Amino acid sequence: MQTRNGVEFLDTGSQFISPTDTELLALIQQLNVRTNQQLTCGNNTVFQQTRRKRQLSLQQQWSTTLFSDLINSPELIGNLTNTSVAAMSQQMDTTDADSVNRLMQTFFDAPGEQVSEVQLALTCSSQNATAVEILRRFGHGQSLLAQGGMNEVVRRLADGLLIEYSQRVVSVNDAAFPAVVQTSTGRRFSARQVIVAVPIPTLENIDLVPTPEAPFQQLIQNYGPTGHAYYFTMSFQRATWRLNGRSGKVIYTSQSGPLVWLTTFDTTFASSCDNSTSASSSLWGIAHFSYDVPFETRKKLYIQAIMYSLRFADFSPLDCTDVNFATDDLAKGSIPTLRLNIPMESLKYLNDFHTLYQNVHIATADISSNSLGTMNGAVHSGSAVSNYVLQMLSAADAQRNELLRDTPVESTTPYVYSTSSHYPPAMFAAEIPAQVQNQTRIQNSPLTPSNSTSSGTFQYETSSQYPSTVQPPTTTTMKHFSFGNLDNSTNNEEPAAVLYDSPPQQAQPTLNYSTTFAYSTSSVMPPVVPIETTTIRHFSNGNLNETSTAQSPAVQRDNPSILINQQQNGYVYSTSTHYPIQLSSNRNINARATPSPEIVQQLQEVSESATNFTSLQLASSLTQLVQSLLTTLRLQ
């Protein structure tokens, strides 16, 4: 904005710092931002009247109750959720009602008809103050101002950080690991831990995965700004109002409109009223309009209202600017308020921050347990979630370092591990020499240090699942290729009637435990000699055109009981046809092709009677004769 010192940056947002905002003041001091007491150079007689004792006692009770106790006490706030602040103020006297209404206008920018009474109770508890004390700390005499405004604090806090401007967050996925954040430009960021530090009403613009639980969604729907005020800043050549003994505080109302209500505060940054006239002077204010008007009209109405209130004939600011936070999608208003009939279970989320699932945390001033809704509440909430996130990251890093052995080990001690067989040794009567037994017992004892001078390697000793017996099993009474004694015939006590699938093989080399395992097998069926087919004439035998006077002898079935000499090569495999090649004597067609006498007699009878038969009768008789002939041949 244009000031008496040239173009300067004047903050139009949050202005006042409470002297009790210890966490915010510590951050401001760390960032080397100067602060000064708000100047009250003129007369200020607002909010000095006496108050009704009953209402003061109720606000005092809220201000002295711990925030966590108030949230978890349905008997204290159970009846406050369905009562509006406007209905509450009607039961007060005029002075008390004005103080509450002033708090709704300047602190919340919210009409009392739409705000639940529980909002006032929670605000008093988080600030440890009554409504009047809150007003004094925020713009009404006791507040502090930062040089350059709160924007200077944010600018220095973000100095050196990688910030993506003009990219609103559209989705945050906590179901993935690491968590994924996507912006409106399509960029995707992944992080082990994510802190979402946005106003609660703007969470509706972000796709949160997984979806928050129902009570938290109800909090988002019933917790938001309700006013539509314009916040404006005016710069002046000098603070002429101080020359007339005015503080610069203006309260203006009009029922005709379009400007229906306006208030201003002197936000000139100066150390005292004596040198305030030489500093760049400014007024910061809030205004309500009955309908939308353009900026030039709003600026003209601002000047007229202030001139009328301060009784100035010539009131010309150097510059003027305003902003409506209610139309900003990234803010949706100023300080949010709880609406009527909000569920009690939704209030439990006013606990500094809320973890969405595991690695995404929502932290904002709107859910802070200290200084609810203010900049100090934002610092308190951010500090709480930052400490929690650092603990999570430190624990994860410590676990990762332990697994990866990142910490160097200065010295190592060999770990001696011993075990026993599956069955205790006492079950077996194994004779072990006493000397060997003692030596083994000493070696396996984990309590006895090793005398070996070798490098400290990991020592592991074990035994077989089944303990060793005294003697190996006796197998000399049985011959088998797996025992290696198939061709050993020196033992006279071996039974001679033992037969196996495999025929006798050539003598194998004597097996010992140092050679490889010798494996042999036999055929599924015993091998047979090649079938003699030279006496059978067939094209597959190659003798179809040969002439021989010798008669083909009958081929006999293979006798499986006859042992055939083994072939010289290792694996023997043979097979036969499904039905053995054998022609029975009663199937010799050449020897038994003569029909029976009965068939010959029937044929003669048909021949003699053929002249007396019709063609149909003759065909029937011949058919029966052929069937009888075929039956006789089949029986043969």
XYZ file of C-alpha atoms in Angstrom:
636
model
C 0.000 0.000 0.000
C 0.972 3.635 -0.446
C 2.090 5.218 2.819
C 3.934 8.376 3.844
C 7.191 6.420 3.576
C 6.434 5.046 0.141
C 5.077 1.648 -0.804
C 4.881 -0.627 2.229
C 3.223 -3.908 3.020
C 0.306 -3.581 5.430
C -1.393 -6.751 6.610
C -5.169 -6.845 6.231
C -5.576 -10.184 7.996
C -5.030 -11.028 11.625
C -3.702 -8.031 13.536
C -3.758 -8.440 17.288
C -1.645 -10.570 19.596
C -2.816 -11.280 23.121
C -0.210 -10.696 25.856
C -1.086 -14.180 27.122
C -0.179 -15.842 23.793
C 3.077 -17.222 25.164
C 3.714 -19.748 22.386
C 3.102 -17.246 19.594
C 5.267 -14.612 21.284
C 8.093 -17.129 21.700
C 7.939 -17.895 17.970
C 7.889 -14.192 17.082
C 10.920 -13.575 19.262
C 12.718 -16.514 17.658
C 12.057 -15.007 14.214
C 13.346 -11.559 15.343
C 10.081 -9.757 14.636
C 9.498 -6.612 16.675
C 6.306 -6.147 18.679
C 4.791 -3.076 20.323
C 1.868 -2.376 22.594
C -1.302 -1.257 20.863
C -1.636 2.495 21.179
C -4.623 3.920 23.063
C -3.929 7.569 22.621
C -7.516 8.790 22.765
C -10.471 8.372 25.043
C -11.733 4.835 25.404
C -14.779 4.375 27.567
C -16.197 1.225 26.032
C -17.087 -1.790 28.208
C -16.560 -0.050 31.533
C -20.033 -0.516 33.006
C -20.892 -2.991 35.774
C -22.129 -6.432 34.802
C -24.765 -8.708 36.164
C -23.247 -11.031 38.746
C -25.048 -14.172 37.584
C -23.789 -13.936 34.010
C -20.297 -12.942 35.137
C -20.240 -15.953 37.432
C -21.125 -18.252 34.514
C -18.363 -16.850 32.304
C -15.938 -17.030 35.211
C -16.819 -20.689 35.628
C -16.049 -21.356 31.971
C -12.788 -19.395 32.063
C -11.474 -21.314 35.084
C -12.429 -24.782 33.794
C -9.845 -26.830 31.964
C -10.656 -27.255 28.299
C -10.408 -31.049 28.453
C -12.685 -31.169 31.496
C -15.222 -28.971 29.767
C -15.222 -31.145 26.638
C -15.680 -34.320 28.660
C -18.380 -32.926 30.974
C -21.822 -33.338 29.430
C -23.397 -31.884 32.566
C -21.572 -28.583 31.923
C -22.101 -28.147 28.186
C -24.885 -30.628 27.433
C -27.562 -27.906 27.450
C -25.426 -25.358 25.602
C -25.356 -27.012 22.177
C -29.023 -26.290 21.416
C -29.018 -22.676 22.664
C -27.843 -19.776 20.499
C -25.658 -16.913 21.665
C -28.423 -14.470 20.708
C -30.903 -16.249 22.982
C -28.312 -16.225 25.760
C -27.643 -12.477 25.402
C -31.351 -11.710 25.764
C -31.151 -12.854 29.377
C -28.341 -10.349 30.144
C -28.471 -6.654 30.813
C -27.624 -4.197 28.068
C -23.942 -3.870 28.910
C -23.285 -7.589 29.065
C -25.265 -8.166 25.878
C -23.187 -5.501 24.116
C -19.925 -7.147 25.165
C -21.041 -10.546 23.858
C -22.337 -9.036 20.627
C -19.080 -7.088 20.219
C -17.155 -10.350 20.624
C -19.311 -11.988 17.947
C -18.711 -9.075 15.569
C -15.001 -8.374 15.977
C -13.611 -11.728 17.097
C -15.764 -14.265 15.215
C -17.525 -12.213 12.515
C -20.627 -14.286 13.156
C -24.264 -13.409 13.907
C -25.287 -14.663 17.327
C -28.437 -16.323 15.995
C -26.396 -18.976 14.150
C -23.754 -19.667 16.812
C -24.201 -22.220 19.578
C -23.710 -21.102 23.176
C -21.145 -23.877 23.589
C -18.834 -21.846 21.306
C -18.643 -19.062 23.868
C -18.005 -21.550 26.671
C -15.172 -23.291 24.798
C -13.599 -19.959 23.803
C -13.590 -18.704 27.397
C -12.099 -21.982 28.615
C -9.336 -22.085 25.979
C -8.440 -18.416 26.604
C -8.852 -18.620 30.399
C -10.781 -15.377 30.196
C -14.280 -13.936 30.077
C -15.768 -12.247 27.019
C -14.738 -8.788 28.210
C -11.165 -9.908 28.921
C -10.929 -11.478 25.459
C -12.025 -8.204 23.864
C -9.393 -6.250 25.766
C -6.654 -8.662 24.663
C -7.692 -8.497 21.001
C -7.899 -4.889 19.882
C -9.473 -3.143 22.833
C -6.500 -1.726 24.708
C -4.192 -4.544 25.828
C -3.164 -6.263 22.607
C 0.219 -6.290 20.899
C 1.083 -5.545 17.271
C 3.846 -7.082 15.149
C 5.890 -4.877 12.871
C 4.734 -5.717 9.367
C 1.729 -7.602 10.678
C 1.296 -11.334 11.095
C 2.227 -11.741 7.445
C 5.819 -10.838 8.375
C 5.826 -13.694 10.896
C 4.615 -16.147 8.280
C 7.086 -14.853 5.681
C 10.088 -15.314 7.951
C 8.832 -18.684 9.090
C 8.652 -19.880 5.464
C 12.013 -18.380 4.490
C 14.265 -21.081 3.014
C 11.509 -23.668 2.718
C 10.368 -25.272 -0.530
C 6.830 -23.970 -0.980
C 4.624 -24.590 -4.000
C 2.407 -21.544 -4.476
C -0.880 -21.494 -6.378
C -1.232 -25.261 -6.072
C -4.049 -26.247 -3.794
C -4.092 -29.751 -2.382
C -6.859 -31.894 -3.872
C -6.189 -35.302 -2.280
C -4.266 -36.859 0.592
C -3.936 -40.646 0.660
C -3.079 -42.076 4.072
C -3.852 -45.646 2.976
C -0.619 -45.737 0.960
C 2.864 -45.843 2.427
C 4.457 -43.442 2.148
C 1.472 -41.107 2.118
C 0.699 -39.419 -1.222
C -0.347 -35.771 -1.634
C -1.681 -34.540 -4.991
C -2.126 -30.913 -6.029
C -4.486 -29.246 -8.468
C -1.748 -29.146 -11.133
C -1.351 -32.924 -11.038
C 1.888 -33.006 -9.077
C 2.271 -35.825 -6.573
C 4.350 -35.751 -3.407
C 5.095 -38.658 -1.096
C 6.082 -38.353 2.552
C 6.447 -40.570 5.578
C 4.408 -38.107 7.668
C 1.973 -35.430 6.440
C 0.527 -32.512 8.434
C -2.596 -30.893 6.974
C -2.676 -27.366 8.443
C -5.753 -25.843 6.808
C -8.962 -24.448 8.296
C -11.534 -27.089 9.154
C -14.137 -25.772 6.644
C -11.698 -26.209 3.731
C -11.295 -29.950 4.359
C -14.343 -30.464 2.155
C -12.157 -29.440 -0.811
C -9.652 -32.256 -0.137
C -10.252 -35.913 -0.931
C -9.112 -37.654 2.261
C -8.305 -41.381 2.020
C -9.482 -43.181 4.039
C -12.699 -41.287 4.641
C -12.800 -39.739 8.135
C -15.133 -41.286 10.663
C -18.712 -40.028 10.902
C -18.321 -37.845 14.056
C -15.382 -35.996 12.490
C -17.360 -35.444 9.288
C -20.183 -34.003 11.390
C -17.677 -31.624 12.971
C -16.595 -30.421 9.511
C -20.218 -29.877 8.469
C -21.222 -28.005 11.657
C -18.070 -25.959 12.240
C -17.297 -22.985 10.022
C -17.431 -19.202 9.592
C -20.894 -17.737 9.202
C -20.183 -14.032 8.599
C -19.547 -12.231 5.308
C -17.646 -9.187 6.523
C -15.106 -7.144 4.577
C -11.769 -6.478 6.271
C -10.149 -3.206 5.158
C -6.978 -1.177 5.815
C -6.471 2.581 5.319
C -3.150 4.435 5.332
C -2.814 8.134 6.239
C -0.227 10.891 6.095
C -0.502 11.251 9.851
C -2.835 10.148 12.631
C -4.891 13.318 12.765
C -7.503 11.704 14.990
C -5.014 11.695 17.856
C -4.706 15.458 17.605
C -8.392 15.630 18.462
C -8.084 13.246 21.370
C -9.598 10.306 19.551
C -8.308 6.748 19.723
C -9.251 5.854 16.157
C -11.786 3.318 17.356
C -15.068 3.702 15.506
C -18.377 1.874 15.886
C -20.831 2.794 13.156
C -24.319 1.416 12.480
C -26.976 2.292 9.929
C -30.309 0.696 9.152
C -30.633 2.291 5.716
C -27.635 0.497 4.208
C -25.896 -0.629 2.193
C -23.205 -0.216 4.922
C -25.035 -1.466 7.994
C -22.148 -1.847 10.456
C -18.502 -0.771 10.677
C -15.771 -0.723 13.306
C -12.122 0.418 13.150
C -8.934 0.072 15.227
C -5.751 2.137 15.279
C -3.000 -0.224 14.050
C -0.197 2.338 13.744
C 3.104 0.741 14.764
C 4.716 3.196 17.170
C 6.380 2.984 20.548
C 4.341 5.790 22.152
C 1.671 8.338 21.435
C 4.290 11.122 21.355
C 5.992 9.910 18.173
C 2.922 8.287 16.644
C 2.206 11.348 14.523
C 5.536 10.951 12.713
C 4.963 7.286 11.880
C 2.991 5.849 9.014
C -0.532 5.796 10.387
C -3.156 3.203 9.531
C -6.638 2.117 10.494
C -7.839 -1.475 10.269
C -11.546 -2.241 10.272
C -14.452 -4.629 9.683
C -17.568 -3.742 7.702
C -20.882 -5.412 6.845
C -23.016 -4.601 3.801
C -26.640 -5.418 3.169
C -25.876 -6.364 -0.432
C -22.875 -6.613 -2.746
C -21.408 -3.328 -3.950
C -18.243 -2.659 -6.016
C -14.963 -1.721 -4.382
C -15.102 1.976 -5.256
C -18.505 2.230 -3.617
C -17.257 0.364 -0.556
C -14.220 2.655 -0.285
C -16.429 5.754 -0.458
C -18.708 4.375 2.256
C -15.698 3.576 4.483
C -14.458 7.178 4.275
C -17.895 8.727 4.879
C -18.571 6.568 7.943
C -15.197 7.353 9.542
C -15.476 11.104 8.782
C -18.927 11.198 10.342
C -17.796 9.329 13.459
C -14.546 11.277 14.032
C -16.090 14.635 13.083
C -13.465 15.380 10.415
C -14.236 17.858 7.684
C -11.357 16.647 5.526
C -10.559 12.960 5.801
C -8.554 11.705 2.862
C -6.602 8.431 3.222
C -3.539 7.800 1.086
C -4.645 4.317 0.127
C -7.331 1.762 0.925
C -7.759 -1.961 0.331
C -10.175 -4.630 1.538
C -10.735 -8.376 1.329
C -13.665 -10.717 1.909
C -12.354 -13.980 3.383
C -15.779 -15.603 3.100
C -15.410 -15.757 -0.695
C -11.887 -17.217 -0.510
C -11.969 -20.977 -1.130
C -8.713 -21.382 0.789
C -10.168 -19.751 3.926
C -13.984 -19.677 3.666
C -14.117 -16.969 6.329
C -12.320 -15.987 9.491
C -12.655 -17.833 12.814
C -15.150 -20.728 12.575
C -17.998 -21.172 15.023
C -20.013 -24.178 16.160
C -23.548 -24.283 14.853
C -26.641 -25.171 16.820
C -27.338 -28.800 17.780
C -23.852 -30.028 16.998
C -23.405 -33.633 18.254
C -21.549 -33.890 21.537
C -19.363 -36.723 20.258
C -17.928 -34.382 17.608
C -16.457 -32.103 20.265
C -13.909 -34.753 21.313
C -11.875 -33.899 18.183
C -11.049 -30.457 19.611
C -7.802 -31.909 20.915
C -4.956 -30.039 19.131
C -4.750 -32.451 16.154
C -6.455 -35.473 14.650
C -4.698 -38.407 12.974
C -6.610 -39.479 9.896
C -5.336 -43.058 9.753
C -1.675 -43.463 10.600
C 0.633 -40.976 8.884
C -1.633 -38.020 8.007
C -2.471 -35.549 10.774
C -4.924 -32.637 10.695
C -3.669 -29.761 12.843
C -5.194 -26.291 12.869
C -6.183 -23.520 15.250
C -9.810 -24.561 14.848
C -9.285 -27.730 16.937
C -6.664 -26.406 19.356
C -7.264 -26.914 23.071
C -5.460 -23.636 23.800
C -6.477 -20.270 22.314
C -9.158 -21.859 20.150
C -9.357 -20.264 16.692
C -6.486 -17.765 17.064
C -2.902 -17.593 15.808
C -1.626 -18.748 19.181
C -3.906 -21.763 18.842
C -2.349 -22.498 15.456
C 1.143 -22.426 16.979
C 0.022 -24.613 19.890
C -1.598 -27.156 17.570
C 1.410 -27.164 15.246
C 3.800 -27.659 18.137
C 1.780 -30.581 19.494
C 1.555 -32.402 16.165
C 5.219 -31.694 15.359
C 6.379 -33.285 18.603
C 4.187 -36.292 17.909
C 5.486 -36.660 14.354
C 9.107 -36.344 15.488
C 8.556 -39.114 18.011
C 7.063 -41.320 15.307
C 9.964 -40.676 12.933
C 12.574 -41.180 15.648
C 11.038 -44.491 16.663
C 10.907 -45.640 13.039
C 14.516 -44.584 12.419
C 15.694 -46.328 15.569
C 13.974 -49.513 14.506
C 15.449 -49.250 11.008
C 18.956 -48.654 12.384
C 18.621 -51.655 14.631
C 17.585 -53.844 11.724
C 20.265 -52.535 9.387
C 22.940 -52.543 12.097
C 23.875 -48.963 11.324
C 25.452 -48.533 14.773
C 29.014 -49.915 14.693
C 29.749 -52.725 17.143
C 32.966 -52.202 19.086
C 33.322 -55.759 20.383
C 31.551 -59.045 19.840
C 31.136 -62.144 21.941
C 30.591 -65.496 20.191
C 27.171 -66.891 20.914
C 27.313 -70.590 21.706
C 24.217 -72.482 20.709
C 23.566 -76.114 21.457
C 20.628 -78.405 20.980
C 19.709 -81.995 21.549
C 18.058 -84.665 19.520
C 14.337 -84.851 19.121
C 14.245 -87.705 21.626
C 16.275 -87.521 24.884
C 19.507 -89.554 24.915
C 18.328 -91.402 28.025
C 15.888 -93.409 25.909
C 18.732 -95.129 24.111
C 21.392 -97.320 25.765
C 24.288 -95.995 23.760
C 27.631 -96.819 25.280
C 29.798 -93.731 25.002
C 33.217 -93.639 26.627
C 33.328 -91.488 29.726
C 36.114 -89.340 28.361
C 34.258 -88.568 25.141
C 31.057 -88.019 27.102
C 32.660 -85.455 29.372
C 34.349 -83.768 26.442
C 31.059 -83.469 24.561
C 29.241 -82.198 27.632
C 31.865 -79.522 28.206
C 31.815 -78.488 24.546
C 28.028 -78.175 24.374
C 27.641 -76.302 27.642
C 26.635 -72.665 26.939
C 28.043 -71.590 30.301
C 31.596 -72.803 29.620
C 33.723 -70.293 27.707
C 35.528 -71.610 24.699
C 39.318 -71.993 24.936
C 39.723 -71.797 21.207
C 41.869 -68.982 19.896
C 40.143 -68.889 16.536
C 38.073 -65.965 15.326
C 34.760 -65.490 17.101
C 32.510 -67.111 14.565
C 29.012 -68.266 15.322
C 29.137 -71.798 16.724
C 26.218 -74.021 15.988
C 25.948 -77.652 17.008
C 23.076 -80.008 16.461
C 22.332 -83.678 16.069
C 20.152 -85.727 13.831
C 16.447 -85.874 14.450
C 16.761 -89.517 15.485
C 19.761 -90.400 17.709
C 22.381 -92.789 16.426
C 22.202 -96.391 17.695
C 25.040 -98.599 18.851
C 25.259 -100.728 15.716
C 23.988 -100.205 12.188
C 20.942 -102.265 11.238
C 21.731 -105.803 10.041
C 20.908 -106.323 6.379
C 22.977 -109.450 5.534
C 19.958 -111.716 5.646
C 18.319 -109.941 2.744
C 19.628 -109.224 -0.708
C 18.675 -106.043 -2.527
C 20.402 -103.582 -4.814
C 19.941 -100.779 -2.243
C 22.072 -102.744 0.268
C 24.871 -103.376 -2.208
C 24.875 -107.156 -1.632
C 22.845 -108.318 -4.575
C 25.706 -110.395 -6.084
C 27.340 -111.398 -2.790
C 26.730 -115.189 -2.435
C 29.254 -115.953 0.340
C 26.588 -116.202 3.008
C 25.186 -119.766 3.090
C 22.366 -118.834 5.442
C 20.582 -116.660 2.895
C 17.177 -118.012 1.868
C 17.163 -119.317 -1.696
C 13.479 -118.808 -2.399
C 13.497 -114.982 -2.432
C 12.617 -113.644 -5.863
C 12.522 -109.976 -6.974
C 11.184 -108.095 -9.913
C 14.631 -107.582 -11.344
C 16.559 -110.466 -12.957
C 20.112 -111.184 -11.806
C 22.447 -108.397 -12.884
C 26.116 -108.275 -13.400
C 28.200 -107.814 -10.320
C 28.346 -104.157 -9.319
C 31.421 -102.652 -7.760
C 31.526 -102.998 -4.022
C 29.738 -99.983 -2.506
C 31.066 -98.019 0.398
C 29.974 -94.838 2.085
C 32.475 -92.721 0.176
C 31.075 -93.475 -3.284
C 27.980 -92.065 -4.901
C 24.592 -93.683 -4.502
C 24.092 -96.522 -6.985
C 20.563 -96.619 -8.268
C 19.027 -99.403 -10.356
C 15.517 -100.478 -11.126
C 13.661 -103.215 -12.873
C 10.932 -103.296 -15.432
C 7.338 -103.315 -14.429
C 6.943 -106.738 -16.077
C 9.791 -109.273 -16.352
C 11.723 -109.062 -19.637
C 11.097 -111.800 -22.238
C 13.070 -113.055 -25.182
C 12.202 -111.693 -28.600
C 9.182 -113.440 -30.082
C 9.968 -115.881 -32.867
C 8.056 -114.635 -35.879
C 10.033 -116.141 -38.783
C 7.422 -118.890 -39.269
C 4.584 -116.371 -39.566
C 4.142 -114.680 -42.903
C 3.348 -110.974 -42.528
C 4.462 -107.755 -44.210
C 5.730 -106.402 -40.854
C 8.145 -109.365 -40.614
C 9.468 -108.869 -44.167
C 8.643 -112.437 -45.309
C 5.332 -111.933 -47.031
C 6.685 -113.018 -50.458
C 8.909 -115.870 -49.223
C 7.854 -119.483 -49.915
C 8.365 -122.155 -47.306
C 7.044 -125.687 -47.037
C 7.521 -125.785 -43.282
C 4.292 -125.566 -41.329
C 4.056 -122.723 -38.824
C 4.144 -124.094 -35.351
C 1.742 -122.747 -32.816
C 3.091 -119.788 -30.835
C 2.965 -120.368 -27.076
C 2.143 -117.656 -24.464
C 5.067 -116.168 -22.616
C 5.696 -117.940 -19.329
C 6.449 -115.282 -16.682
C 7.832 -117.910 -14.315
C 10.821 -118.570 -16.606
C 13.729 -116.261 -15.734
C 15.306 -114.789 -18.794
C 18.982 -114.026 -18.928
C 19.617 -110.350 -18.210
C 20.767 -108.083 -20.945
C 24.225 -106.650 -20.608
C 23.210 -102.993 -20.356
C 21.931 -101.238 -17.174
C 18.260 -100.344 -17.211
C 16.032 -103.131 -18.609
C 12.576 -102.254 -19.760
C 10.236 -104.394 -21.876
C 6.554 -104.591 -22.574
C 4.138 -106.792 -24.444
C 0.910 -106.363 -26.262
C -2.236 -106.120 -24.267
C -3.210 -109.594 -25.479
C -0.294 -112.047 -25.940
C 0.495 -113.285 -29.411
C -0.941 -116.827 -29.301
C -3.339 -118.754 -31.560
C -5.280 -121.440 -29.814
C -5.834 -124.824 -31.544
C -9.600 -124.405 -31.512
C -9.192 -121.136 -33.424
C -7.353 -122.796 -36.356
C -9.662 -121.788 -39.193
C -7.790 -123.805 -41.837
C -8.222 -127.063 -39.866
C -11.898 -126.651 -38.877
C -13.685 -124.959 -41.789
C -16.144 -127.866 -42.628
C -19.825 -127.212 -41.648
C -21.675 -129.620 -39.399
C -23.989 -132.360 -40.819
C -27.044 -130.550 -39.421
C -26.281 -127.504 -41.499
C -25.787 -129.657 -44.624
C -29.114 -131.421 -44.030
C -30.972 -128.115 -43.568
C -29.423 -126.812 -46.778
C -30.629 -129.861 -48.729
C -34.161 -129.455 -47.336
C -34.291 -125.842 -48.397
C -32.998 -126.739 -51.852
C -35.646 -129.424 -52.362
C -38.512 -127.213 -51.213
C -37.386 -124.091 -53.017
C -39.800 -124.625 -55.897
C -42.753 -124.583 -53.501
C -41.652 -121.405 -51.635
C -42.371 -117.875 -52.466
C -39.450 -115.507 -52.703
C -40.174 -114.174 -49.212
C -40.344 -117.654 -47.650
C -37.153 -118.712 -49.463
C -35.294 -115.619 -48.176
C -36.448 -116.290 -44.609
C -35.264 -119.930 -44.750
C -31.876 -118.943 -46.137
C -31.473 -116.300 -43.405
C -32.126 -118.866 -40.668
C -29.675 -121.241 -42.353
C -26.914 -118.594 -42.457
C -27.489 -117.691 -38.768
C -27.190 -121.361 -37.799
C -23.981 -121.665 -39.818
C -22.431 -118.609 -38.153
C -23.427 -119.849 -34.713
C -21.777 -123.200 -35.374
C -18.544 -121.556 -36.527
C -18.510 -119.266 -33.464
C -18.875 -122.245 -31.130
C -15.965 -123.967 -32.792
